[in-house]
Amino acid sequence: MKDSKSNPLLCDPETGVCEIDTTSTTGDFDYQFQQKKLIKIIYFTDPICSSCWGIEPQLRKLKLEYGKYLEIEYRMGGLLPDWSYNAGGISKPSDVAHHWDEVSAHYDMPIDGDVWLENPLASSYPPSIAFKAAQLQDEAKAQKFMRRMREMVFLEKKNIADWNQIKTAAIEVGLDTEQLQQDYAGKATELFKEDLLLARKMGVRGFPTLLLSNSLNKTQVIYGFRPYPLFETTISSLAPAVFKDSYDKSWEALFAKYPTLTAREFTELSGKSRQESEKLLKQLTQEGKLQQHTTKNGSIWKVK
């Protein structure tokens, strides 16, 4: 366990956690889950959390197999307020670059750390507040918006703290950008502050943190990067009567559900081996059916 001065941008591959300063967390907050489905998940995350990007394959599979039983409430955690600190071996954006390259290999998810050399972010607060603004419009579009911002920062080396980049992502997922900007300057900032307060009251120590609760308000926590079977066993313990759905694992069906997929995600969702997945994705690219975006640390595919 890291101490409270650990740098949040040093996401420990061994624990799978991007830890934050926990000196002000209480951990004794009795939160009553208000839920519409059998399982409620409160997911504390951050747009630039590399460990959160690492669990995208697991979350996507969870939605396919257990989606009808689940509601997921996305909450922002505030990973990088600014650069007014010097802790954990990082004192400036360029210090993050090599670390991101390392965790990319560990999670087998493409992350190009050079964004911290070429176009560094001053804070993760702007994209977090923008996400809260997006939630005011449409929850489904807000989740697509978060995904798109993550692709931009992790694979395309875009500074998603910049409003122009935020606006671009919003347009791509069909959000009203004028309303987004209005809410960003108003309601969304307050909602973001409420998320930070809730995280402190619930004792959240880092990201990803997922709090799963059943209809009896029994709660279990999945903390950090964890393999998919743990998600399954946690759900089974909270709702023993729940059975996972089968789904179409063809590449056409998977890309229809998720417009962009990394090789690691395709492996998790298709049931194919990692080697088979990479081979098929490259073959489909050569056949002109998929388009491949390649980084120095891996690729992502979308339907052409």
PDB file of C-alpha atoms in Angstrom:
ATOM      1  CA  MET A   1       0.000   0.000   0.000  1.00  0.00           C
ATOM      2  CA  LYS A   2       1.281   3.401  -0.915  1.00  0.00           C
ATOM      3  CA  ASP A   3       1.254   6.218   1.589  1.00  0.00           C
ATOM      4  CA  SER A   4      -0.986   9.262   1.298  1.00  0.00           C
ATOM      5  CA  LYS A   5       1.682  11.180  -0.577  1.00  0.00           C
ATOM      6  CA  SER A   6       1.814   8.721  -3.456  1.00  0.00           C
ATOM      7  CA  ASN A   7       1.496  10.303  -6.842  1.00  0.00           C
ATOM      8  CA  PRO A   8      -1.904   9.576  -8.405  1.00  0.00           C
ATOM      9  CA  LEU A   9      -0.468   9.280 -11.899  1.00  0.00           C
ATOM     10  CA  LEU A  10       1.763   6.381 -10.837  1.00  0.00           C
ATOM     11  CA  CYS A  11      -0.836   3.637 -11.220  1.00  0.00           C
ATOM     12  CA  ASP A  12       0.694   0.595  -9.569  1.00  0.00           C
ATOM     13  CA  PRO A  13       0.498  -2.367 -11.975  1.00  0.00           C
ATOM     14  CA  GLU A  14       0.800  -4.838  -9.097  1.00  0.00           C
ATOM     15  CA  THR A  15      -2.250  -3.506  -7.263  1.00  0.00           C
ATOM     16  CA  GLY A  16      -3.973  -2.198 -10.396  1.00  0.00           C
ATOM     17  CA  VAL A  17      -4.770   1.070  -8.639  1.00  0.00           C
ATOM     18  CA  CYS A  18      -4.202   4.776  -9.261  1.00  0.00           C
ATOM     19  CA  GLU A  19      -4.115   5.981  -5.658  1.00  0.00           C
ATOM     20  CA  ILE A  20      -5.024   9.417  -4.397  1.00  0.00           C
ATOM     21  CA  ASP A  21      -4.296  11.377  -1.230  1.00  0.00           C
ATOM     22  CA  THR A  22      -6.508   9.668   1.341  1.00  0.00           C
ATOM     23  CA  THR A  23      -5.812  11.890   4.332  1.00  0.00           C
ATOM     24  CA  SER A  24      -9.311  13.375   4.148  1.00  0.00           C
ATOM     25  CA  THR A  25     -11.300  10.198   3.512  1.00  0.00           C
ATOM     26  CA  THR A  26     -13.559   8.883   6.240  1.00  0.00           C
ATOM     27  CA  GLY A  27     -14.558   5.405   5.131  1.00  0.00           C
ATOM     28  CA  ASP A  28     -17.435   5.266   7.641  1.00  0.00           C
ATOM     29  CA  PHE A  29     -20.127   6.788   5.432  1.00  0.00           C
ATOM     30  CA  ASP A  30     -23.371   4.787   5.349  1.00  0.00           C
ATOM     31  CA  TYR A  31     -24.497   5.255   1.758  1.00  0.00           C
ATOM     32  CA  GLN A  32     -27.973   3.984   0.901  1.00  0.00           C
ATOM     33  CA  PHE A  33     -27.986   2.679  -2.655  1.00  0.00           C
ATOM     34  CA  GLN A  34     -31.091   3.734  -4.570  1.00  0.00           C
ATOM     35  CA  GLN A  35     -31.420   1.207  -7.343  1.00  0.00           C
ATOM     36  CA  LYS A  36     -33.747   0.140 -10.124  1.00  0.00           C
ATOM     37  CA  LYS A  37     -32.138  -3.213 -10.932  1.00  0.00           C
ATOM     38  CA  LEU A  38     -30.870  -6.203  -8.949  1.00  0.00           C
ATOM     39  CA  ILE A  39     -27.300  -4.919  -8.844  1.00  0.00           C
ATOM     40  CA  LYS A  40     -26.219  -1.311  -8.523  1.00  0.00           C
ATOM     41  CA  ILE A  41     -22.601  -0.405  -9.273  1.00  0.00           C
ATOM     42  CA  ILE A  42     -21.130   2.926  -8.260  1.00  0.00           C
ATOM     43  CA  TYR A  43     -17.996   3.302 -10.335  1.00  0.00           C
ATOM     44  CA  PHE A  44     -15.440   5.878  -9.203  1.00  0.00           C
ATOM     45  CA  THR A  45     -13.156   6.668 -12.108  1.00  0.00           C
ATOM     46  CA  ASP A  46     -11.235   9.393 -13.904  1.00  0.00           C
ATOM     47  CA  PRO A  47     -10.771  10.119 -17.622  1.00  0.00           C
ATOM     48  CA  ILE A  48      -6.976   9.788 -17.429  1.00  0.00           C
ATOM     49  CA  CYS A  49      -6.770   6.810 -15.055  1.00  0.00           C
ATOM     50  CA  SER A  50      -4.684   4.191 -16.861  1.00  0.00           C
ATOM     51  CA  SER A  51      -5.944   1.386 -14.613  1.00  0.00           C
ATOM     52  CA  CYS A  52      -9.510   2.355 -15.520  1.00  0.00           C
ATOM     53  CA  TRP A  53      -8.584   2.086 -19.189  1.00  0.00           C
ATOM     54  CA  GLY A  54      -7.108  -1.295 -18.284  1.00  0.00           C
ATOM     55  CA  ILE A  55     -10.460  -2.679 -17.055  1.00  0.00           C
ATOM     56  CA  GLU A  56     -12.451  -1.597 -20.113  1.00  0.00           C
ATOM     57  CA  PRO A  57     -12.433  -5.201 -21.470  1.00  0.00           C
ATOM     58  CA  GLN A  58     -13.888  -6.529 -18.217  1.00  0.00           C
ATOM     59  CA  LEU A  59     -16.560  -3.826 -17.985  1.00  0.00           C
ATOM     60  CA  ARG A  60     -17.603  -4.296 -21.583  1.00  0.00           C
ATOM     61  CA  LYS A  61     -18.028  -8.034 -21.078  1.00  0.00           C
ATOM     62  CA  LEU A  62     -19.901  -7.426 -17.830  1.00  0.00           C
ATOM     63  CA  LYS A  63     -22.435  -5.273 -19.683  1.00  0.00           C
ATOM     64  CA  LEU A  64     -22.923  -7.951 -22.341  1.00  0.00           C
ATOM     65  CA  GLU A  65     -23.406 -10.836 -19.927  1.00  0.00           C
ATOM     66  CA  TYR A  66     -25.142  -9.168 -16.983  1.00  0.00           C
ATOM     67  CA  GLY A  67     -26.407  -5.882 -18.422  1.00  0.00           C
ATOM     68  CA  LYS A  68     -30.098  -6.554 -17.817  1.00  0.00           C
ATOM     69  CA  TYR A  69     -29.434  -6.958 -14.087  1.00  0.00           C
ATOM     70  CA  LEU A  70     -27.059  -4.024 -13.705  1.00  0.00           C
ATOM     71  CA  GLU A  71     -27.163  -0.281 -13.432  1.00  0.00           C
ATOM     72  CA  ILE A  72     -23.812   1.475 -13.362  1.00  0.00           C
ATOM     73  CA  GLU A  73     -23.527   4.931 -11.862  1.00  0.00           C
ATOM     74  CA  TYR A  74     -20.379   6.705 -13.012  1.00  0.00           C
ATOM     75  CA  ARG A  75     -18.767   9.031 -10.489  1.00  0.00           C
ATOM     76  CA  MET A  76     -15.678  11.152 -11.007  1.00  0.00           C
ATOM     77  CA  GLY A  77     -12.781  10.873  -8.579  1.00  0.00           C
ATOM     78  CA  GLY A  78     -10.495  13.818  -9.360  1.00  0.00           C
ATOM     79  CA  LEU A  79      -7.191  12.088 -10.102  1.00  0.00           C
ATOM     80  CA  LEU A  80      -5.125  15.117 -11.119  1.00  0.00           C
ATOM     81  CA  PRO A  81      -6.206  18.482  -9.663  1.00  0.00           C
ATOM     82  CA  ASP A  82      -3.054  20.227 -10.939  1.00  0.00           C
ATOM     83  CA  TRP A  83       0.744  19.967 -10.819  1.00  0.00           C
ATOM     84  CA  SER A  84       1.281  21.840  -7.550  1.00  0.00           C
ATOM     85  CA  TYR A  85       2.856  18.860  -5.813  1.00  0.00           C
ATOM     86  CA  ASN A  86       5.954  16.713  -5.955  1.00  0.00           C
ATOM     87  CA  ALA A  87       5.347  13.156  -4.842  1.00  0.00           C
ATOM     88  CA  GLY A  88       5.869   9.571  -5.866  1.00  0.00           C
ATOM     89  CA  GLY A  89       8.765  10.383  -8.164  1.00  0.00           C
ATOM     90  CA  ILE A  90       6.687  12.652 -10.394  1.00  0.00           C
ATOM     91  CA  SER A  91       6.898  16.429 -10.339  1.00  0.00           C
ATOM     92  CA  LYS A  92       6.077  17.327 -13.949  1.00  0.00           C
ATOM     93  CA  PRO A  93       4.064  15.865 -16.861  1.00  0.00           C
ATOM     94  CA  SER A  94       7.078  14.441 -18.688  1.00  0.00           C
ATOM     95  CA  ASP A  95       7.721  12.121 -15.722  1.00  0.00           C
ATOM     96  CA  VAL A  96       4.461  10.273 -16.535  1.00  0.00           C
ATOM     97  CA  ALA A  97       5.391   9.314 -20.108  1.00  0.00           C
ATOM     98  CA  HIS A  98       7.556   6.257 -19.368  1.00  0.00           C
ATOM     99  CA  HIS A  99       5.175   5.066 -16.674  1.00  0.00           C
ATOM    100  CA  TRP A 100       2.233   5.034 -19.081  1.00  0.00           C
ATOM    101  CA  ASP A 101       4.261   3.028 -21.581  1.00  0.00           C
ATOM    102  CA  GLU A 102       4.978   0.461 -18.859  1.00  0.00           C
ATOM    103  CA  VAL A 103       1.372   0.052 -17.712  1.00  0.00           C
ATOM    104  CA  SER A 104       0.292  -0.257 -21.343  1.00  0.00           C
ATOM    105  CA  ALA A 105       2.309  -3.465 -21.613  1.00  0.00           C
ATOM    106  CA  HIS A 106       1.076  -4.698 -18.234  1.00  0.00           C
ATOM    107  CA  TYR A 107      -2.635  -4.293 -19.081  1.00  0.00           C
ATOM    108  CA  ASP A 108      -2.177  -5.186 -22.760  1.00  0.00           C
ATOM    109  CA  MET A 109      -4.127  -2.052 -23.650  1.00  0.00           C
ATOM    110  CA  PRO A 110      -2.658   0.540 -26.041  1.00  0.00           C
ATOM    111  CA  ILE A 111      -1.441   3.639 -24.197  1.00  0.00           C
ATOM    112  CA  ASP A 112       0.977   6.117 -25.722  1.00  0.00           C
ATOM    113  CA  GLY A 113       2.744   7.958 -22.933  1.00  0.00           C
ATOM    114  CA  ASP A 114       4.163  10.538 -25.329  1.00  0.00           C
ATOM    115  CA  VAL A 115       1.085  12.725 -24.754  1.00  0.00           C
ATOM    116  CA  TRP A 116       2.880  13.859 -21.587  1.00  0.00           C
ATOM    117  CA  LEU A 117       5.843  14.961 -23.672  1.00  0.00           C
ATOM    118  CA  GLU A 118       4.008  16.463 -26.625  1.00  0.00           C
ATOM    119  CA  ASN A 119       0.694  17.791 -25.326  1.00  0.00           C
ATOM    120  CA  PRO A 120       0.468  17.369 -21.526  1.00  0.00           C
ATOM    121  CA  LEU A 121      -2.667  17.877 -19.474  1.00  0.00           C
ATOM    122  CA  ALA A 122      -2.620  20.415 -16.669  1.00  0.00           C
ATOM    123  CA  SER A 123      -5.484  18.658 -14.851  1.00  0.00           C
ATOM    124  CA  SER A 124      -8.044  15.874 -15.227  1.00  0.00           C
ATOM    125  CA  TYR A 125     -10.761  18.136 -13.831  1.00  0.00           C
ATOM    126  CA  PRO A 126     -11.919  19.690 -17.152  1.00  0.00           C
ATOM    127  CA  PRO A 127     -12.791  16.357 -18.847  1.00  0.00           C
ATOM    128  CA  SER A 128     -14.325  15.134 -15.569  1.00  0.00           C
ATOM    129  CA  ILE A 129     -16.598  18.177 -15.342  1.00  0.00           C
ATOM    130  CA  ALA A 130     -17.423  17.811 -19.033  1.00  0.00           C
ATOM    131  CA  PHE A 131     -18.513  14.234 -18.342  1.00  0.00           C
ATOM    132  CA  LYS A 132     -20.840  15.430 -15.575  1.00  0.00           C
ATOM    133  CA  ALA A 133     -22.262  17.924 -18.069  1.00  0.00           C
ATOM    134  CA  ALA A 134     -22.794  15.118 -20.577  1.00  0.00           C
ATOM    135  CA  GLN A 135     -24.658  13.074 -17.954  1.00  0.00           C
ATOM    136  CA  LEU A 136     -27.170  15.915 -17.666  1.00  0.00           C
ATOM    137  CA  GLN A 137     -28.035  15.384 -21.330  1.00  0.00           C
ATOM    138  CA  ASP A 138     -27.981  11.618 -21.810  1.00  0.00           C
ATOM    139  CA  GLU A 139     -26.359   8.896 -19.701  1.00  0.00           C
ATOM    140  CA  ALA A 140     -25.711   6.536 -22.619  1.00  0.00           C
ATOM    141  CA  LYS A 141     -24.100   9.285 -24.683  1.00  0.00           C
ATOM    142  CA  ALA A 142     -22.122  10.386 -21.630  1.00  0.00           C
ATOM    143  CA  GLN A 143     -20.565   6.924 -21.346  1.00  0.00           C
ATOM    144  CA  LYS A 144     -19.692   6.971 -25.058  1.00  0.00           C
ATOM    145  CA  PHE A 145     -18.235  10.441 -24.499  1.00  0.00           C
ATOM    146  CA  MET A 146     -16.015   9.128 -21.701  1.00  0.00           C
ATOM    147  CA  ARG A 147     -14.856   6.275 -23.897  1.00  0.00           C
ATOM    148  CA  ARG A 148     -14.061   8.657 -26.759  1.00  0.00           C
ATOM    149  CA  MET A 149     -12.090  11.022 -24.501  1.00  0.00           C
ATOM    150  CA  ARG A 150     -10.085   8.069 -23.210  1.00  0.00           C
ATOM    151  CA  GLU A 151      -9.253   6.940 -26.719  1.00  0.00           C
ATOM    152  CA  MET A 152      -8.134  10.478 -27.526  1.00  0.00           C
ATOM    153  CA  VAL A 153      -5.770  10.786 -24.570  1.00  0.00           C
ATOM    154  CA  PHE A 154      -4.448   7.212 -24.405  1.00  0.00           C
ATOM    155  CA  LEU A 155      -4.082   6.457 -28.123  1.00  0.00           C
ATOM    156  CA  GLU A 156      -4.174   9.738 -30.023  1.00  0.00           C
ATOM    157  CA  LYS A 157      -2.074  11.872 -27.661  1.00  0.00           C
ATOM    158  CA  LYS A 158      -4.792  14.528 -27.451  1.00  0.00           C
ATOM    159  CA  ASN A 159      -4.996  16.930 -24.519  1.00  0.00           C
ATOM    160  CA  ILE A 160      -8.549  16.277 -23.335  1.00  0.00           C
ATOM    161  CA  ALA A 161      -8.303  19.089 -20.790  1.00  0.00           C
ATOM    162  CA  ASP A 162      -8.529  21.436 -23.774  1.00  0.00           C
ATOM    163  CA  TRP A 163     -12.085  22.554 -24.589  1.00  0.00           C
ATOM    164  CA  ASN A 164     -11.590  22.094 -28.328  1.00  0.00           C
ATOM    165  CA  GLN A 165     -10.774  18.418 -27.805  1.00  0.00           C
ATOM    166  CA  ILE A 166     -13.685  18.013 -25.386  1.00  0.00           C
ATOM    167  CA  LYS A 167     -15.998  19.605 -27.955  1.00  0.00           C
ATOM    168  CA  THR A 168     -14.721  17.313 -30.703  1.00  0.00           C
ATOM    169  CA  ALA A 169     -15.460  14.222 -28.601  1.00  0.00           C
ATOM    170  CA  ALA A 170     -18.907  15.584 -27.739  1.00  0.00           C
ATOM    171  CA  ILE A 171     -19.790  16.150 -31.392  1.00  0.00           C
ATOM    172  CA  GLU A 172     -18.656  12.641 -32.323  1.00  0.00           C
ATOM    173  CA  VAL A 173     -21.030  11.006 -29.823  1.00  0.00           C
ATOM    174  CA  GLY A 174     -23.981  13.269 -30.623  1.00  0.00           C
ATOM    175  CA  LEU A 175     -24.059  15.605 -27.636  1.00  0.00           C
ATOM    176  CA  ASP A 176     -25.367  19.166 -27.841  1.00  0.00           C
ATOM    177  CA  THR A 177     -22.120  21.107 -27.473  1.00  0.00           C
ATOM    178  CA  GLU A 178     -23.780  24.447 -26.662  1.00  0.00           C
ATOM    179  CA  GLN A 179     -25.737  22.852 -23.833  1.00  0.00           C
ATOM    180  CA  LEU A 180     -22.611  20.980 -22.753  1.00  0.00           C
ATOM    181  CA  GLN A 181     -20.629  24.206 -22.487  1.00  0.00           C
ATOM    182  CA  GLN A 182     -23.446  25.907 -20.581  1.00  0.00           C
ATOM    183  CA  ASP A 183     -23.720  23.039 -18.094  1.00  0.00           C
ATOM    184  CA  TYR A 184     -19.926  22.785 -17.868  1.00  0.00           C
ATOM    185  CA  ALA A 185     -19.807  26.363 -16.614  1.00  0.00           C
ATOM    186  CA  GLY A 186     -22.743  25.839 -14.269  1.00  0.00           C
ATOM    187  CA  LYS A 187     -24.417  22.709 -12.884  1.00  0.00           C
ATOM    188  CA  ALA A 188     -21.689  20.245 -13.853  1.00  0.00           C
ATOM    189  CA  THR A 189     -19.063  21.861 -11.658  1.00  0.00           C
ATOM    190  CA  GLU A 190     -21.294  21.422  -8.614  1.00  0.00           C
ATOM    191  CA  LEU A 191     -22.058  17.820  -9.564  1.00  0.00           C
ATOM    192  CA  PHE A 192     -18.325  17.154  -9.878  1.00  0.00           C
ATOM    193  CA  LYS A 193     -17.736  18.591  -6.399  1.00  0.00           C
ATOM    194  CA  GLU A 194     -20.493  16.323  -5.083  1.00  0.00           C
ATOM    195  CA  ASP A 195     -18.716  13.313  -6.622  1.00  0.00           C
ATOM    196  CA  LEU A 196     -15.444  14.277  -4.937  1.00  0.00           C
ATOM    197  CA  LEU A 197     -17.222  14.677  -1.609  1.00  0.00           C
ATOM    198  CA  LEU A 198     -18.968  11.316  -1.979  1.00  0.00           C
ATOM    199  CA  ALA A 199     -15.648   9.636  -2.798  1.00  0.00           C
ATOM    200  CA  ARG A 200     -14.086  11.051   0.371  1.00  0.00           C
ATOM    201  CA  LYS A 201     -17.060  10.097   2.523  1.00  0.00           C
ATOM    202  CA  MET A 202     -17.062   6.552   1.154  1.00  0.00           C
ATOM    203  CA  GLY A 203     -13.338   6.150   1.770  1.00  0.00           C
ATOM    204  CA  VAL A 204     -12.382   5.756  -1.893  1.00  0.00           C
ATOM    205  CA  ARG A 205      -8.582   5.439  -1.987  1.00  0.00           C
ATOM    206  CA  GLY A 206      -8.013   5.277  -5.719  1.00  0.00           C
ATOM    207  CA  PHE A 207      -9.315   4.177  -9.080  1.00  0.00           C
ATOM    208  CA  PRO A 208     -10.918   2.136 -10.355  1.00  0.00           C
ATOM    209  CA  THR A 209     -13.201   1.568  -7.368  1.00  0.00           C
ATOM    210  CA  LEU A 210     -16.483  -0.234  -7.980  1.00  0.00           C
ATOM    211  CA  LEU A 211     -19.012  -0.581  -5.172  1.00  0.00           C
ATOM    212  CA  LEU A 212     -21.590  -3.261  -5.959  1.00  0.00           C
ATOM    213  CA  SER A 213     -24.808  -3.452  -3.966  1.00  0.00           C
ATOM    214  CA  ASN A 214     -27.882  -5.686  -4.066  1.00  0.00           C
ATOM    215  CA  SER A 215     -31.508  -4.920  -3.205  1.00  0.00           C
ATOM    216  CA  LEU A 216     -30.800  -5.622   0.489  1.00  0.00           C
ATOM    217  CA  ASN A 217     -28.078  -2.953   0.424  1.00  0.00           C
ATOM    218  CA  LYS A 218     -25.351  -5.551   0.922  1.00  0.00           C
ATOM    219  CA  THR A 219     -22.218  -4.094  -0.633  1.00  0.00           C
ATOM    220  CA  GLN A 220     -18.955  -5.486  -1.957  1.00  0.00           C
ATOM    221  CA  VAL A 221     -16.013  -3.563  -3.401  1.00  0.00           C
ATOM    222  CA  ILE A 222     -13.856  -4.331  -6.422  1.00  0.00           C
ATOM    223  CA  TYR A 223     -10.752  -2.202  -6.035  1.00  0.00           C
ATOM    224  CA  GLY A 224      -8.257  -1.746  -8.832  1.00  0.00           C
ATOM    225  CA  PHE A 225      -7.569  -3.767 -11.970  1.00  0.00           C
ATOM    226  CA  ARG A 226      -9.014  -7.248 -11.466  1.00  0.00           C
ATOM    227  CA  PRO A 227      -9.666 -10.181 -13.825  1.00  0.00           C
ATOM    228  CA  TYR A 228     -13.152 -10.820 -15.128  1.00  0.00           C
ATOM    229  CA  PRO A 229     -13.907 -13.915 -12.980  1.00  0.00           C
ATOM    230  CA  LEU A 230     -13.808 -11.722  -9.867  1.00  0.00           C
ATOM    231  CA  PHE A 231     -16.610  -9.582 -11.287  1.00  0.00           C
ATOM    232  CA  GLU A 232     -18.648 -12.731 -11.883  1.00  0.00           C
ATOM    233  CA  THR A 233     -18.128 -14.175  -8.422  1.00  0.00           C
ATOM    234  CA  THR A 234     -18.929 -10.822  -6.804  1.00  0.00           C
ATOM    235  CA  ILE A 235     -22.220 -10.590  -8.684  1.00  0.00           C
ATOM    236  CA  SER A 236     -23.049 -14.213  -7.843  1.00  0.00           C
ATOM    237  CA  SER A 237     -22.472 -13.581  -4.146  1.00  0.00           C
ATOM    238  CA  LEU A 238     -24.779 -10.556  -4.186  1.00  0.00           C
ATOM    239  CA  ALA A 239     -27.459 -12.056  -6.445  1.00  0.00           C
ATOM    240  CA  PRO A 240     -27.200 -15.885  -6.502  1.00  0.00           C
ATOM    241  CA  ALA A 241     -30.233 -16.245  -8.787  1.00  0.00           C
ATOM    242  CA  VAL A 242     -28.634 -14.208 -11.567  1.00  0.00           C
ATOM    243  CA  PHE A 243     -27.434 -16.060 -14.664  1.00  0.00           C
ATOM    244  CA  LYS A 244     -25.285 -14.522 -17.336  1.00  0.00           C
ATOM    245  CA  ASP A 245     -26.677 -14.054 -20.822  1.00  0.00           C
ATOM    246  CA  SER A 246     -25.105 -15.562 -23.886  1.00  0.00           C
ATOM    247  CA  TYR A 247     -24.336 -13.166 -26.710  1.00  0.00           C
ATOM    248  CA  ASP A 248     -23.221 -13.198 -30.317  1.00  0.00           C
ATOM    249  CA  LYS A 249     -19.419 -13.371 -30.333  1.00  0.00           C
ATOM    250  CA  SER A 250     -18.955 -12.780 -34.062  1.00  0.00           C
ATOM    251  CA  TRP A 251     -16.789  -9.843 -34.994  1.00  0.00           C
ATOM    252  CA  GLU A 252     -19.737  -8.178 -36.758  1.00  0.00           C
ATOM    253  CA  ALA A 253     -21.914  -8.344 -33.647  1.00  0.00           C
ATOM    254  CA  LEU A 254     -19.146  -7.189 -31.311  1.00  0.00           C
ATOM    255  CA  PHE A 255     -18.307  -4.147 -33.426  1.00  0.00           C
ATOM    256  CA  ALA A 256     -22.025  -3.376 -33.776  1.00  0.00           C
ATOM    257  CA  LYS A 257     -22.221  -3.210 -29.985  1.00  0.00           C
ATOM    258  CA  TYR A 258     -18.852  -1.510 -29.389  1.00  0.00           C
ATOM    259  CA  PRO A 259     -17.700   0.610 -32.375  1.00  0.00           C
ATOM    260  CA  THR A 260     -14.053   0.460 -31.306  1.00  0.00           C
ATOM    261  CA  LEU A 261     -12.184  -2.511 -29.869  1.00  0.00           C
ATOM    262  CA  THR A 262      -8.598  -3.179 -28.886  1.00  0.00           C
ATOM    263  CA  ALA A 263      -7.115  -6.643 -29.356  1.00  0.00           C
ATOM    264  CA  ARG A 264      -7.347  -7.214 -25.610  1.00  0.00           C
ATOM    265  CA  GLU A 265     -11.020  -6.254 -25.614  1.00  0.00           C
ATOM    266  CA  PHE A 266     -11.753  -8.443 -28.627  1.00  0.00           C
ATOM    267  CA  THR A 267     -10.029 -11.341 -26.870  1.00  0.00           C
ATOM    268  CA  GLU A 268     -12.135 -10.874 -23.733  1.00  0.00           C
ATOM    269  CA  LEU A 269     -15.406 -10.550 -25.639  1.00  0.00           C
ATOM    270  CA  SER A 270     -14.911 -13.112 -28.409  1.00  0.00           C
ATOM    271  CA  GLY A 271     -13.506 -15.945 -26.329  1.00  0.00           C
ATOM    272  CA  LYS A 272     -10.676 -16.356 -28.819  1.00  0.00           C
ATOM    273  CA  SER A 273      -7.062 -16.493 -27.764  1.00  0.00           C
ATOM    274  CA  ARG A 274      -5.031 -13.306 -27.801  1.00  0.00           C
ATOM    275  CA  GLN A 275      -3.057 -14.567 -30.809  1.00  0.00           C
ATOM    276  CA  GLU A 276      -6.200 -15.585 -32.722  1.00  0.00           C
ATOM    277  CA  SER A 277      -7.799 -12.224 -32.014  1.00  0.00           C
ATOM    278  CA  GLU A 278      -4.863 -10.208 -33.303  1.00  0.00           C
ATOM    279  CA  LYS A 279      -4.650 -12.387 -36.423  1.00  0.00           C
ATOM    280  CA  LEU A 280      -8.364 -12.011 -37.217  1.00  0.00           C
ATOM    281  CA  LEU A 281      -8.397  -8.263 -36.634  1.00  0.00           C
ATOM    282  CA  LYS A 282      -5.414  -7.797 -38.946  1.00  0.00           C
ATOM    283  CA  GLN A 283      -6.994 -10.060 -41.558  1.00  0.00           C
ATOM    284  CA  LEU A 284     -10.232  -8.058 -41.464  1.00  0.00           C
ATOM    285  CA  THR A 285      -8.160  -4.891 -41.831  1.00  0.00           C
ATOM    286  CA  GLN A 286      -6.425  -6.289 -44.909  1.00  0.00           C
ATOM    287  CA  GLU A 287      -9.821  -7.232 -46.342  1.00  0.00           C
ATOM    288  CA  GLY A 288     -10.962  -3.643 -45.932  1.00  0.00           C
ATOM    289  CA  LYS A 289     -13.638  -4.437 -43.335  1.00  0.00           C
ATOM    290  CA  LEU A 290     -11.916  -2.810 -40.369  1.00  0.00           C
ATOM    291  CA  GLN A 291      -9.767   0.261 -39.939  1.00  0.00           C
ATOM    292  CA  GLN A 292      -6.737   0.017 -37.641  1.00  0.00           C
ATOM    293  CA  HIS A 293      -5.301   2.887 -35.635  1.00  0.00           C
ATOM    294  CA  THR A 294      -1.804   1.962 -34.506  1.00  0.00           C
ATOM    295  CA  THR A 295       0.206   3.456 -31.672  1.00  0.00           C
ATOM    296  CA  LYS A 296       3.709   2.552 -30.559  1.00  0.00           C
ATOM    297  CA  ASN A 297       2.101   0.379 -27.858  1.00  0.00           C
ATOM    298  CA  GLY A 298      -0.718  -1.372 -29.695  1.00  0.00           C
ATOM    299  CA  SER A 299      -3.762  -0.754 -31.845  1.00  0.00           C
ATOM    300  CA  ILE A 300      -7.489  -0.153 -31.822  1.00  0.00           C
ATOM    301  CA  TRP A 301      -9.914  -1.146 -34.574  1.00  0.00           C
ATOM    302  CA  LYS A 302     -13.228   0.145 -35.878  1.00  0.00           C
ATOM    303  CA  VAL A 303     -15.515  -0.796 -38.757  1.00  0.00           C
ATOM    304  CA  LYS A 304     -14.413   0.892 -41.944  1.00  0.00           C
TER     305      LYS A 304
END
